[in-house]
Coordinates of C-alpha atoms (C1' of nucleotides) in Angstrom, one line a residue:
Chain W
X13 CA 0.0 0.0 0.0
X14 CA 1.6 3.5 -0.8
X15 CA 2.7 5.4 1.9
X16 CA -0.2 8.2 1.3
X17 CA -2.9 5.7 0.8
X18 CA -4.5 7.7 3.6
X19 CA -5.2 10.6 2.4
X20 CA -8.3 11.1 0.5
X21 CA -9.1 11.1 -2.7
X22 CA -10.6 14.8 -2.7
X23 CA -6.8 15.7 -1.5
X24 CA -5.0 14.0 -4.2
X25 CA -7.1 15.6 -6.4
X26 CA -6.8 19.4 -5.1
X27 CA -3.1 18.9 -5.3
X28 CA -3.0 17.9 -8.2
X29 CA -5.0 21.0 -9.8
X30 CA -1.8 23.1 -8.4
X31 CA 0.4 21.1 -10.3
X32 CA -1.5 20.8 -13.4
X33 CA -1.4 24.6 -13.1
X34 CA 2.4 24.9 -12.3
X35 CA 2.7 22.4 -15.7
X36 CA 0.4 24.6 -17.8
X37 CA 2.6 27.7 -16.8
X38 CA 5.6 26.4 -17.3
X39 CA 4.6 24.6 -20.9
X40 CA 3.4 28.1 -22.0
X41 CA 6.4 30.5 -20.8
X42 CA 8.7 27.4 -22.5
X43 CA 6.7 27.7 -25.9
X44 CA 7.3 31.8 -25.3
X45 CA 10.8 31.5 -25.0
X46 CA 11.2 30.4 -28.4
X47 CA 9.4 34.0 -29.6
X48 CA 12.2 35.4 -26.8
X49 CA 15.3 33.7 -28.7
X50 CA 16.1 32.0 -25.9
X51 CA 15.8 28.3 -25.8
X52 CA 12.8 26.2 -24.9
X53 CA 14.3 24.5 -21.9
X54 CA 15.7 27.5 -21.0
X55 CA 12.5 29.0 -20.5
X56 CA 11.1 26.4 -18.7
X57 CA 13.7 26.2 -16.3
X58 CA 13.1 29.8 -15.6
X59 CA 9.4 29.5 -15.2
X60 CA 9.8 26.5 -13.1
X61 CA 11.8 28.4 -10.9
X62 CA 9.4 31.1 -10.6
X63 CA 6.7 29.4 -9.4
X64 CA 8.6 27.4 -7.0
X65 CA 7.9 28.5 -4.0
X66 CA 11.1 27.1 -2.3
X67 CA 14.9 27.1 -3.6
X68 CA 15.2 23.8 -6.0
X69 CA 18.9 21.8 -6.4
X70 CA 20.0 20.5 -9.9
X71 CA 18.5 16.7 -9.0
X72 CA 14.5 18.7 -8.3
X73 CA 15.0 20.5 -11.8
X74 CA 16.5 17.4 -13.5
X75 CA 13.0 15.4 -12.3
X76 CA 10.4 18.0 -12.6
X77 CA 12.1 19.0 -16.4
X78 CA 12.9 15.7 -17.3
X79 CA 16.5 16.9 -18.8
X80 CA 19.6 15.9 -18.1
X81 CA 22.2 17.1 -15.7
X82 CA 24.4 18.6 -18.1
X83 CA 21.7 20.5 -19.4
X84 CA 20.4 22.0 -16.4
X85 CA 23.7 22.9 -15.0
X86 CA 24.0 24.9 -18.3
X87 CA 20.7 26.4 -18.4
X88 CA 21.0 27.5 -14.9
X89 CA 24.5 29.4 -15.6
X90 CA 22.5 31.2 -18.5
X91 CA 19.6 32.2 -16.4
X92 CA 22.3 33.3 -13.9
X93 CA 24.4 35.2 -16.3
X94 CA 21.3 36.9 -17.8
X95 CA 20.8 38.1 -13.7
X96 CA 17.2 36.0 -13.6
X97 CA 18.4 33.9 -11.2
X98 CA 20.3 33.5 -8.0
X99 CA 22.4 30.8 -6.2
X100 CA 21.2 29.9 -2.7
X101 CA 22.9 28.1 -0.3
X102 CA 21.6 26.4 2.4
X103 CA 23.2 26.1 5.8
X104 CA 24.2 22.1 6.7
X105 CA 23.4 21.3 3.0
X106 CA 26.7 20.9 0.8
X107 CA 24.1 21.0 -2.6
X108 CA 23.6 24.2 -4.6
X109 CA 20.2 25.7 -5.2
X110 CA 18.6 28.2 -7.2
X111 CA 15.7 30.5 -7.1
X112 CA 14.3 33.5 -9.7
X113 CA 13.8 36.6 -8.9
X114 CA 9.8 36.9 -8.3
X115 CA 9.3 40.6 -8.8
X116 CA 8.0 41.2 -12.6
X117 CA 9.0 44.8 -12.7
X118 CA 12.7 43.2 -11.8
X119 CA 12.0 40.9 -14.6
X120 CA 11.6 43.6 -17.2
X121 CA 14.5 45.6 -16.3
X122 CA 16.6 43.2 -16.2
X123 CA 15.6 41.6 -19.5
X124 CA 15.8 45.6 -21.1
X125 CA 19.3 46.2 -19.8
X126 CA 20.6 43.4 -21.2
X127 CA 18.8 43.1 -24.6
X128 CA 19.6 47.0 -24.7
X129 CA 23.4 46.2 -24.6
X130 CA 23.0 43.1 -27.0
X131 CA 20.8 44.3 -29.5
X132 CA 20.3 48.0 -29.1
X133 CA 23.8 49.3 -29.0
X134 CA 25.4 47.3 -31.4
X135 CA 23.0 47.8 -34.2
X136 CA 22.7 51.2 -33.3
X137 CA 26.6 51.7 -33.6
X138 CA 26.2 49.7 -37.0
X139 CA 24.1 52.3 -38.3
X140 CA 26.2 55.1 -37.4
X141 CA 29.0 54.0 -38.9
X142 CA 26.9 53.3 -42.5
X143 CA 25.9 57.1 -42.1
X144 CA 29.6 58.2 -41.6
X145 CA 30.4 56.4 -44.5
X146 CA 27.9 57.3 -46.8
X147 CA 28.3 60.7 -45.3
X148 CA 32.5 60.7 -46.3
X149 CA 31.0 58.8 -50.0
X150 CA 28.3 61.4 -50.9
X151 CA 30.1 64.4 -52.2
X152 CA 32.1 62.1 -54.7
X153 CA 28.7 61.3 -56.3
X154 CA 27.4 62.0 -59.8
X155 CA 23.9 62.3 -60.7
X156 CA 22.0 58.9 -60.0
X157 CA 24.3 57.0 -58.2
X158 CA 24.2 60.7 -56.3
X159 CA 20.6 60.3 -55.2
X160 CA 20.4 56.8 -54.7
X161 CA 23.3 57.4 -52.1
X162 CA 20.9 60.5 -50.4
X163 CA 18.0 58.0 -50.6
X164 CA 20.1 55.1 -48.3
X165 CA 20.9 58.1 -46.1
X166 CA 18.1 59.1 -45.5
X167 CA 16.6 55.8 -44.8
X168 CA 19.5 54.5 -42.7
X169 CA 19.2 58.2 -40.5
X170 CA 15.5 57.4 -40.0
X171 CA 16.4 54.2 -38.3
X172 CA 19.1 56.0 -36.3
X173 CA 16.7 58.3 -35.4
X174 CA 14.2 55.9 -34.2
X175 CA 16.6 53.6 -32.0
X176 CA 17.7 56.9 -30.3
X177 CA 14.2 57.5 -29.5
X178 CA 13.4 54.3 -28.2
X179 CA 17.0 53.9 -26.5
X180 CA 16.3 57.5 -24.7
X181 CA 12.1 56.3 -23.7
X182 CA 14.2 52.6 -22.2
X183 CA 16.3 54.9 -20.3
X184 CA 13.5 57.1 -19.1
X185 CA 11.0 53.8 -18.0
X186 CA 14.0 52.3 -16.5
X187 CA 14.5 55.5 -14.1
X188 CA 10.6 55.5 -13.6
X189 CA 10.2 52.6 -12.6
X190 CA 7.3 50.4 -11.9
X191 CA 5.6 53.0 -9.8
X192 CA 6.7 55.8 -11.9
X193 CA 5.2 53.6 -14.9
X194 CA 2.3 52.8 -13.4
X195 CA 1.6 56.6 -12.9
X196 CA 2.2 57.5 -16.4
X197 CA -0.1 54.9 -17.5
X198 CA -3.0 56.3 -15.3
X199 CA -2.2 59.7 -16.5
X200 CA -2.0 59.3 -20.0
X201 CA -5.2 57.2 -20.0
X202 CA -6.8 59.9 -18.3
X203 CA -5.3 62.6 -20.7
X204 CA -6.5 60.3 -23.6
X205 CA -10.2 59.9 -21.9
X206 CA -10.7 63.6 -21.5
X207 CA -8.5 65.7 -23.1
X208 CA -8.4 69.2 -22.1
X209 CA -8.7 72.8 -24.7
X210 CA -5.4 73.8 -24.4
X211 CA -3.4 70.8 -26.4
Chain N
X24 CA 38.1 44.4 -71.6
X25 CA 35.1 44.6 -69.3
X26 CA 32.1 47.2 -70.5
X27 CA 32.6 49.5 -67.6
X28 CA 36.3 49.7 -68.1
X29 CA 35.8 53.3 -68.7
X30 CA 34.7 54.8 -65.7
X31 CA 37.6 55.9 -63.9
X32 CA 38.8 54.0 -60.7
X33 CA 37.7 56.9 -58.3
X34 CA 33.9 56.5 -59.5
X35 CA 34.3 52.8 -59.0
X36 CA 35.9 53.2 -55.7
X37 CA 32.9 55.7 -54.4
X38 CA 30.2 53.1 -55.9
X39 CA 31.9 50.8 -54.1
X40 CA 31.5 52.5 -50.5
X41 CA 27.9 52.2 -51.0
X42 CA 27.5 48.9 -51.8
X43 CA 30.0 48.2 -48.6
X44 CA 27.4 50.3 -46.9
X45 CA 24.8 48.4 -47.7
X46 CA 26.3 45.1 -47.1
X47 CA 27.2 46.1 -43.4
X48 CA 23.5 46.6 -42.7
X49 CA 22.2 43.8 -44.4
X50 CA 25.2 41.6 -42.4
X51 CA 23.9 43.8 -39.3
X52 CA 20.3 43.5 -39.5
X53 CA 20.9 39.7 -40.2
X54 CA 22.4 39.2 -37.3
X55 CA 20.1 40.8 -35.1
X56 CA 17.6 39.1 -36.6
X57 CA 18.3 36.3 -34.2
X58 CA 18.3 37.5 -31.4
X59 CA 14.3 39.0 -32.8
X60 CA 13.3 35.0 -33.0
X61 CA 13.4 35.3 -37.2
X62 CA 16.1 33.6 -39.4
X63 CA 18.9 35.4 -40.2
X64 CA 18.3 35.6 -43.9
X65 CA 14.6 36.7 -43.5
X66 CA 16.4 39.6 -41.5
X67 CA 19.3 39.9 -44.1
X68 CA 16.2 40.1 -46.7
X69 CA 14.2 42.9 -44.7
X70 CA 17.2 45.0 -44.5
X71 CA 18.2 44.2 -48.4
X72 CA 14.4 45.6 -49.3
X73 CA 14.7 48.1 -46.5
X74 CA 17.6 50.0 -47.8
X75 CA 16.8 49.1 -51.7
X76 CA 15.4 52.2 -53.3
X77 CA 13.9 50.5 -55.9
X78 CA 11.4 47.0 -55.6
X79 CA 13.2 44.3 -56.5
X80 CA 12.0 40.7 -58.3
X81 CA 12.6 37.2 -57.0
X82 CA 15.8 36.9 -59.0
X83 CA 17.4 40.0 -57.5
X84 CA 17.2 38.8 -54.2
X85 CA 18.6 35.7 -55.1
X86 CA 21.2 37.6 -56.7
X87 CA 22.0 40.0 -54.0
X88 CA 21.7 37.5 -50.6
X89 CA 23.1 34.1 -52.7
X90 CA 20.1 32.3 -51.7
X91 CA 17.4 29.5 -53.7
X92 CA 14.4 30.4 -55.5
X93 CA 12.3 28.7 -52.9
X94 CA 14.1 30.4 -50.0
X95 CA 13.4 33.7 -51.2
X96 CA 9.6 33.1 -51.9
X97 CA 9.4 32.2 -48.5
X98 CA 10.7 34.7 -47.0
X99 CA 9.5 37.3 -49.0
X100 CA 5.9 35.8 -47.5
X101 CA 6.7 35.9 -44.3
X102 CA 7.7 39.7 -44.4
X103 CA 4.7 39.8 -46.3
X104 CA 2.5 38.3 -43.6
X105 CA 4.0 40.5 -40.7
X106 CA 3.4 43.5 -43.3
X107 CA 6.6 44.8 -43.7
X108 CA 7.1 44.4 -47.1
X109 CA 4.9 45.1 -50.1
X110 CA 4.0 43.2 -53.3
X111 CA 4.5 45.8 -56.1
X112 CA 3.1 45.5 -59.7
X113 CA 5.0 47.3 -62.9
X114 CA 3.2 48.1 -65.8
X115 CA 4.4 46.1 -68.6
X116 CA 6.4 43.3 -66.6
X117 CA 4.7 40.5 -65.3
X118 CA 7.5 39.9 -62.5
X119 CA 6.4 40.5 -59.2
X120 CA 8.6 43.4 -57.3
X121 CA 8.6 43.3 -53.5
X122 CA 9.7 46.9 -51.5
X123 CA 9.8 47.3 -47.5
X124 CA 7.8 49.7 -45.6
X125 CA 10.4 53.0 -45.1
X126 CA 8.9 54.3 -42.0
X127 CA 10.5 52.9 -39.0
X128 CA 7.7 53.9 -36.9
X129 CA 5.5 51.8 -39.4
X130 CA 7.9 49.5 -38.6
X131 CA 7.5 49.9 -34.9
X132 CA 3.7 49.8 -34.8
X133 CA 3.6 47.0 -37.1
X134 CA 5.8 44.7 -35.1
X135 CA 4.6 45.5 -31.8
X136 CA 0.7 44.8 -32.8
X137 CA 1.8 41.5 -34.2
X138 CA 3.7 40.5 -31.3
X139 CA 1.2 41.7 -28.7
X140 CA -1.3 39.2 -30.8
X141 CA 1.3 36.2 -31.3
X142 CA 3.0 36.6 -27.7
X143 CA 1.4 38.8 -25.6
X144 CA -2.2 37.8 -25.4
X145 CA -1.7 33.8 -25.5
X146 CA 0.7 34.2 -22.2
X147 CA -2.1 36.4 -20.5
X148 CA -4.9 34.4 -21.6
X149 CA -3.0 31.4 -19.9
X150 CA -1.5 33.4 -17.2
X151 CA -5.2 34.0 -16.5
X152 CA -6.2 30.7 -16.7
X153 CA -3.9 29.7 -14.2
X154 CA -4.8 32.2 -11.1
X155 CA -8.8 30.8 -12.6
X156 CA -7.7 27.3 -11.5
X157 CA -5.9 27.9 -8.4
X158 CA -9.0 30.3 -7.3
X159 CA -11.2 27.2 -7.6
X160 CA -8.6 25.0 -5.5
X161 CA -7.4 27.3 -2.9
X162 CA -10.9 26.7 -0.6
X163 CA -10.4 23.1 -1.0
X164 CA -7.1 23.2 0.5
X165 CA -5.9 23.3 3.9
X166 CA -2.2 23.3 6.2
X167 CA 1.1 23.7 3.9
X168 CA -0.5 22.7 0.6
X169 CA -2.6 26.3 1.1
X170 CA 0.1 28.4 1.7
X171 CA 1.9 27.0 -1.3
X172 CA -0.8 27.9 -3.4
X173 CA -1.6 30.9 -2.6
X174 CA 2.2 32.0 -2.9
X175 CA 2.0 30.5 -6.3
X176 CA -1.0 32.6 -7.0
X177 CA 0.5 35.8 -5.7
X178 CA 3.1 35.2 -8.3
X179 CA 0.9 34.9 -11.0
X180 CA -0.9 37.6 -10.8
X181 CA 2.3 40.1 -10.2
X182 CA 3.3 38.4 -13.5
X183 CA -0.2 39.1 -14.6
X184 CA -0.9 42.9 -13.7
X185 CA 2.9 43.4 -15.0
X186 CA 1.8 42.1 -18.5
X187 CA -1.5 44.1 -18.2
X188 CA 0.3 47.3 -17.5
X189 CA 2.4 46.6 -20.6
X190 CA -0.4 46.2 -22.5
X191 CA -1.6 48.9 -22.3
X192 CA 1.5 51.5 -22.2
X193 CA 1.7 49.5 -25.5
X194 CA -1.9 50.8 -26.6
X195 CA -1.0 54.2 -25.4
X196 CA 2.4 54.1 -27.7
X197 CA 0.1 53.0 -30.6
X198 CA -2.3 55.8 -29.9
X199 CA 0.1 58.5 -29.4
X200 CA 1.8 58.1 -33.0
X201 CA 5.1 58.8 -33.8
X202 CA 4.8 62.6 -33.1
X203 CA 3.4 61.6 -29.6
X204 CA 6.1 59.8 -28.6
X205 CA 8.6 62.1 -29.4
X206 CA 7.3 64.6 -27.6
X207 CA 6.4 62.1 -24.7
X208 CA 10.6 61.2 -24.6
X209 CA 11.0 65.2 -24.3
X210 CA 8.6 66.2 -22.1
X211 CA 10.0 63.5 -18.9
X212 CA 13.5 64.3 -19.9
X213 CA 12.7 68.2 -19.1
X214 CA 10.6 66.9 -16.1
X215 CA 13.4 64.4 -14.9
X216 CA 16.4 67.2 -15.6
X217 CA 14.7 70.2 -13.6
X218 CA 11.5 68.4 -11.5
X219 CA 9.2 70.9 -9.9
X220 CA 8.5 71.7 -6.7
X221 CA 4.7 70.4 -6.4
X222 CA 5.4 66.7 -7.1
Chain G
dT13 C1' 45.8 13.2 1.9
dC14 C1' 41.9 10.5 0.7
dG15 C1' 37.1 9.7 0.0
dT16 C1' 32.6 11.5 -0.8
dC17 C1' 29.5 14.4 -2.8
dC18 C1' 28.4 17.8 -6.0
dT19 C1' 29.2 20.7 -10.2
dT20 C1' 30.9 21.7 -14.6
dT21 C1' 32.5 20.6 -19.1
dC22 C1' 32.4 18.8 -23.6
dA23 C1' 32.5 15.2 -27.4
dG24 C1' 29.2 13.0 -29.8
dA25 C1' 24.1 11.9 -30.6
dA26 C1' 19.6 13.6 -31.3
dA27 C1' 16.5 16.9 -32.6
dT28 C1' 15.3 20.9 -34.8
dC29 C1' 15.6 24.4 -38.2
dA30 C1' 16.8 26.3 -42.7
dC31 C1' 17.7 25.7 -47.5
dT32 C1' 17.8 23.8 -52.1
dG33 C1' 16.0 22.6 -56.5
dA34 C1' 12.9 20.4 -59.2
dA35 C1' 8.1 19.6 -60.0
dA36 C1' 3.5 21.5 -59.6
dT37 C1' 0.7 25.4 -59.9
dC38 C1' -0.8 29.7 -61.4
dA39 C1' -1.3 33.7 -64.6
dT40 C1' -0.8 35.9 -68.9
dT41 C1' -0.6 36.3 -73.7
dG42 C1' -1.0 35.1 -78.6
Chain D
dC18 C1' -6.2 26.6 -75.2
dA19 C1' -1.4 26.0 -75.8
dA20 C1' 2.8 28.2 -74.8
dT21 C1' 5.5 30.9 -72.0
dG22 C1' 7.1 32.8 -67.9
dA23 C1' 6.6 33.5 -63.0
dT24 C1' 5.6 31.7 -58.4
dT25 C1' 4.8 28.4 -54.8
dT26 C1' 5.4 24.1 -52.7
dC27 C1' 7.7 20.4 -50.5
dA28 C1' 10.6 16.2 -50.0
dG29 C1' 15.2 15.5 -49.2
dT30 C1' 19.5 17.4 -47.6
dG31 C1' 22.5 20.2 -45.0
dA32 C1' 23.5 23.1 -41.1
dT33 C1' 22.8 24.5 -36.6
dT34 C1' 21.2 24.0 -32.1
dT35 C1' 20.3 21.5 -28.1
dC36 C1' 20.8 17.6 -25.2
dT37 C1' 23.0 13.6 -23.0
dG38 C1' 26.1 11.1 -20.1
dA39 C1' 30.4 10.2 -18.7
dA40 C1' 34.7 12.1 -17.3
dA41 C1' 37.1 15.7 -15.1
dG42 C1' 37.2 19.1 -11.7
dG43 C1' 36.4 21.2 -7.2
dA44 C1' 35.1 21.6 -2.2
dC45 C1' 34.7 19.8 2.2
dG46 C1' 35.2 16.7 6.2
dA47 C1' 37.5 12.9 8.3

DNA sequence: TCGTCCTTTCAGAAATCACTGAAATCATTG
DNA sequence: CAATGATTTCAGTGATTTCTGAAAGGACGA
């Protein structure tokens, strides 16, 4: 006879609604991650960890993911090095275990800091450096091969333009922060709802 | 003796800095592209259309990025699909040409509504789901197995009113335009840079 | 220092994703 | 409607990413 043989079956089953829920959350932030560029498992590994209540060693994760060790311990370094994560040690316990940060707002900075220095800056510098060139290339120019160069410009400084806007708007939520951000949504909804004579 | 022998090696040289030009962003945007959750050469394609002045045919993309036939069709779909990129018609040719959308805040809006409906809304939907479940379960439950869930359920709903609250700043970006936000980005650096007294 | 327990690494296997090219389909013209 | 030219599809192939499991590398206590 099991050892929990005992407990009823209305139990078993309310227990089991929480884990079909942890399951369902974790399946769909896994199938996000691929949107995200990060990797399935990775995902999951970071959704498992959020809604785990208490700290989880490699073995828990191994189990509840299904994955090998090898792939956890490198998924767990990732969400580490991507600051989504933290080690925690437990006093008496020589094992290793891990726990997300559990504050969304946390989430998102975190996530926009880093993407902003991966993706952001880089293409941003790109583009600066195709408008210095064209910029040095232009006066050479002849007629069409003139305006086609202007047209690029153009183009290329509208997308400059843009990712300075948006870079500058990240810098400005990330100093807001979530109550600053809350705010502005409640004013600007209200602005929108009623908007006063003197625009 | 090639046909363009003529033109003297300065023209050549200048031509060339444009094409390098080109080929820097294409490389650029391609690589980005990853990182965006799309396949490098449907990014390298974008950014070849992008920064084209004229539409191009099939052929010229398969000229330009050294890719099939079928490859390009498909791509040039997909862009299609996320409606960034145009199908053009000219008179008297019965190629198709293809040409990007030049406004990067098209761009912006454009991407943003697509992934608020491919990424945004199933994670709510099941976000909301979940807390659904776990406020059917909770009653039921007693002792540790209680607290446990309702931890779980604080969780999700932080994670929930964050992607609410994203949501709509998202709608309020769409709302506000292009001309909106720019003024948005200038009137909180002004407020940040010399904040009044009356907070 | 050795033995134990845990973590990390990494070569090779497995799975996934992207691409090609030829055949099928579609559209237009004579 | 047949001929021509363009586009789409998709099975097979190639490339890339992800995963496994075993071996190597620590850290700690005895």
């Amino acid at each position: 006879m099991p050892k929990d043989a005992q407990a009823n079956s209305r139990t078993r089953s309310d227990t089991a609604v929480l884990e079909d829920t942890k399951a369902l959350f974790i399946r769909r932030w896994g199938e996000m991650g691929i949107y995200w560029g990060i990797s399935r498992t990775m995902a999951e590994l970071h959704a498992l960890l959020y809604i785990s209540t208490e700290p989880l060693c490699t073995d828990d994760i191994m189990r509840q993911l299904q994955i090998s060790r090898g792939n956890a311990s490198m998924n767990v370094r990732s969400l580490i090095d991507w600051g989504l994560v933290r080690r925690v040690h437990l006093r008496g316990d020589r094992k290793e275990y891990f726990a997300a940060e559990t504050d969304a707002w946390y989430l998102f900075e975190t996530i926009m800091r880093e993407r902003r220095r991966r993706e952001l800056e880089p293409i941003g510098e790109t583009i600066g450096k195709c408008v210095a060139m064209l910029d040095q290339s232009i006066p050479q120019l002849r007629g069409d091969s003139r305006d086609v160069a202007q047209e690029c410009q153009r183009r290329l400084r509208g997308m400059h333009q843009f990712l300075v806007t948006v870079g500058s708007l990240l810098n400005l939520a990330l100093d807001l922060g979530e109550k600053g951000m809350d705010m502005l949504a409640k004013m600007l909804s209200e602005a929108k709802s009623q908007p006063d004579g003197k625009s």
